[in-house]
């Protein structure tokens, strides 16, 4: 059984799509959900799905090594960032090289980098007059949104659409393609 650990910071709709996709799998198991936000909805989703969930602070993540030691003990086959807003520390990226993936709500390399998340991305896409947007699933490296691209999927951006309308289309792509991509990387 392949083991997946999810990291999320918010409500966890992507995490839920992944949980639902693999709930009956005999090959892939979500073994832990971690969040930097003790009030994140994703922790309630973990509880409701019978998956252990844990919140942590910056010290435990980047300095005290407790999250690093926990990940080493689990030895996941894949670490999936699903709306996780903190930069992954270099030592974790190096220790789990090619085992940490992220999803970005735009077609990288455009609209990536520090501060480009959520509605900020969609606002920038609409303001630039882009005719398409989409998702990029990529490996995590030491820089924001610069890891090797695994998959991109596109949607149209029509004149007059709001950032919220673009966000809804992009979220549909995320929910559809992120679980499929995780599966393709592990099987």
Coordinates of C-alpha atoms in Angstrom, one line a residue:
X1 CA 0.0 0.0 0.0
X2 CA 1.4 3.4 -1.1
X3 CA 1.3 6.0 1.7
X4 CA 0.3 9.7 1.1
X5 CA 0.6 12.6 3.5
X6 CA -1.4 15.7 2.7
X7 CA -0.6 19.2 3.8
X8 CA -3.3 21.9 3.7
X9 CA -3.9 25.3 5.3
X10 CA -7.6 26.0 4.7
X11 CA -11.0 24.4 4.1
X12 CA -9.5 21.4 2.3
X13 CA -11.7 21.0 -0.8
X14 CA -8.8 19.6 -2.7
X15 CA -7.9 17.3 0.2
X16 CA -11.5 16.1 0.2
X17 CA -11.4 15.4 -3.5
X18 CA -8.3 13.3 -2.9
X19 CA -9.8 11.6 0.1
X20 CA -12.9 10.7 -1.8
X21 CA -10.9 9.5 -4.8
X22 CA -8.8 7.0 -2.8
X23 CA -11.3 6.0 0.0
X24 CA -11.8 2.5 -1.5
X25 CA -8.3 2.1 -3.0
X26 CA -6.4 -1.0 -2.2
X27 CA -3.2 0.5 -3.5
X28 CA -3.0 4.1 -2.1
X29 CA -3.9 5.3 1.4
X30 CA -4.0 8.8 2.8
X31 CA -2.3 8.2 6.2
X32 CA -2.1 11.7 7.7
X33 CA -3.3 15.2 7.1
X34 CA -1.2 18.0 8.4
X35 CA -2.1 21.7 8.7
X36 CA -0.4 24.9 9.8
X37 CA -3.8 26.2 10.9
X38 CA -5.4 24.7 14.0
X39 CA -8.8 26.0 12.9
X40 CA -8.5 24.7 9.3
X41 CA -11.6 23.0 7.9
X42 CA -9.3 20.3 6.5
X43 CA -8.7 19.0 10.0
X44 CA -12.5 18.4 10.4
X45 CA -12.5 16.7 7.0
X46 CA -9.7 14.4 8.2
X47 CA -11.7 13.6 11.4
X48 CA -14.9 12.9 9.4
X49 CA -12.9 10.6 7.1
X50 CA -11.2 8.7 9.9
X51 CA -7.7 10.0 8.9
X52 CA -5.4 11.3 11.6
X53 CA -5.0 15.0 11.4
X54 CA -2.5 17.2 13.2
X55 CA -1.8 21.0 13.3
X56 CA 1.6 22.5 13.9
X57 CA 3.3 25.8 14.2
X58 CA 6.2 27.3 12.3
X59 CA 8.7 26.3 15.0
X60 CA 7.7 22.6 14.8
X61 CA 7.8 22.8 11.0
X62 CA 11.0 24.6 10.3
X63 CA 13.1 24.5 13.4
X64 CA 12.3 21.8 16.0
X65 CA 12.3 19.0 13.5
X66 CA 9.2 17.4 14.9
X67 CA 7.3 17.4 11.5
X68 CA 10.5 16.2 9.8
X69 CA 10.9 13.3 12.3
X70 CA 7.2 12.4 11.9
X71 CA 7.5 12.3 8.1
X72 CA 10.7 10.2 8.3
X73 CA 8.9 7.8 10.6
X74 CA 6.0 7.5 8.2
X75 CA 8.2 7.4 5.1
X76 CA 5.4 8.4 2.7
X77 CA 5.6 7.5 -0.9
X78 CA 4.3 11.0 -1.7
X79 CA 3.7 14.3 0.1
X80 CA 0.9 16.2 -1.4
X81 CA 0.5 20.0 -0.8
X82 CA -3.2 20.7 -1.3
X83 CA -3.7 24.4 -0.6
X84 CA -0.7 24.6 1.8
X85 CA 0.4 28.2 2.1
X86 CA 3.8 28.0 3.7
X87 CA 7.1 27.5 1.8
X88 CA 8.4 24.0 2.3
X89 CA 11.8 24.1 4.1
X90 CA 14.8 23.2 1.9
X91 CA 15.8 20.3 4.2
X92 CA 12.4 18.7 3.7
X93 CA 12.5 19.2 0.0
X94 CA 16.0 17.6 0.0
X95 CA 15.1 14.7 2.3
X96 CA 12.0 13.8 0.3
X97 CA 13.4 14.7 -3.2
X98 CA 10.9 14.1 -6.0
X99 CA 8.3 13.0 -3.4
X100 CA 6.7 16.4 -2.7
X101 CA 4.1 17.8 -5.2
X102 CA 2.0 20.9 -5.3
X103 CA -0.9 22.2 -7.3
X104 CA -0.9 25.8 -8.5
X105 CA -4.1 27.6 -9.8
X106 CA -2.5 29.0 -12.9
X107 CA -0.4 27.9 -15.9
X108 CA 3.1 28.2 -14.6
X109 CA 5.5 29.8 -15.1
X110 CA 3.0 32.7 -15.3
X111 CA 1.4 33.9 -12.1
X112 CA 3.6 32.0 -9.7
X113 CA 5.8 32.9 -6.8
X114 CA 5.5 34.3 -3.4
X115 CA 2.1 35.9 -2.7
X116 CA 0.5 34.3 -5.8
X117 CA -2.2 32.0 -4.3
X118 CA -6.0 31.8 -4.3
X119 CA -7.9 34.8 -5.6
X120 CA -4.7 36.8 -6.1
X121 CA -3.8 34.5 -9.0
X122 CA -7.2 34.7 -10.6
X123 CA -7.3 38.5 -10.2
X124 CA -3.9 38.8 -12.0
X125 CA -5.0 36.5 -14.8
X126 CA -8.2 38.5 -15.4
X127 CA -6.4 41.9 -15.1
X128 CA -3.8 40.7 -17.7
X129 CA -6.6 39.8 -20.2
X130 CA -5.5 36.2 -20.5
X131 CA -7.7 34.0 -22.7
X132 CA -6.9 30.9 -20.7
X133 CA -5.9 29.8 -17.3
X134 CA -5.7 26.4 -15.6
X135 CA -3.7 24.3 -13.2
X136 CA -0.1 23.3 -12.9
X137 CA 0.8 20.2 -10.8
X138 CA 4.6 20.3 -10.1
X139 CA 7.3 18.9 -7.9
X140 CA 8.3 21.1 -5.1
X141 CA 11.8 22.5 -5.0
X142 CA 13.6 25.2 -3.0
X143 CA 11.8 28.0 -4.8
X144 CA 8.1 28.9 -5.0
X145 CA 6.3 27.4 -8.0
X146 CA 9.5 26.6 -9.9
X147 CA 9.7 22.8 -9.6
X148 CA 9.5 20.5 -12.6
X149 CA 6.0 20.5 -14.1
X150 CA 4.2 17.2 -14.0
X151 CA 0.9 18.2 -15.6
X152 CA -1.0 21.2 -16.8
X153 CA -4.7 21.4 -17.7
X154 CA -6.5 24.4 -19.2
X155 CA -9.8 26.3 -19.1
X156 CA -10.9 29.3 -21.1
X157 CA -11.2 32.8 -19.6
X158 CA -14.0 34.7 -21.4
X159 CA -14.1 38.5 -21.6
X160 CA -16.0 39.9 -18.7
X161 CA -15.5 37.0 -16.4
X162 CA -14.7 37.8 -12.8
X163 CA -11.8 36.4 -10.8
X164 CA -14.3 34.4 -8.8
X165 CA -15.7 32.8 -12.0
X166 CA -12.3 31.9 -13.2
X167 CA -11.5 30.5 -9.7
X168 CA -14.6 28.2 -9.9
X169 CA -13.5 26.8 -13.2
X170 CA -9.9 26.3 -12.1
X171 CA -11.1 24.5 -8.9
X172 CA -13.1 22.1 -11.0
X173 CA -9.9 21.2 -12.8
X174 CA -8.0 20.8 -9.5
X175 CA -10.6 18.4 -8.1
X176 CA -10.6 16.3 -11.3
X177 CA -6.9 16.1 -12.1
X178 CA -5.0 16.3 -8.9
X179 CA -6.2 12.9 -7.6
X180 CA -5.7 11.3 -11.0
X181 CA -2.1 12.7 -11.1
X182 CA -1.3 11.4 -7.6
X183 CA -2.5 8.0 -8.7
X184 CA -0.4 8.0 -11.9
X185 CA 2.7 8.9 -9.9
X186 CA 2.2 6.0 -7.5
X187 CA 1.0 3.2 -9.6

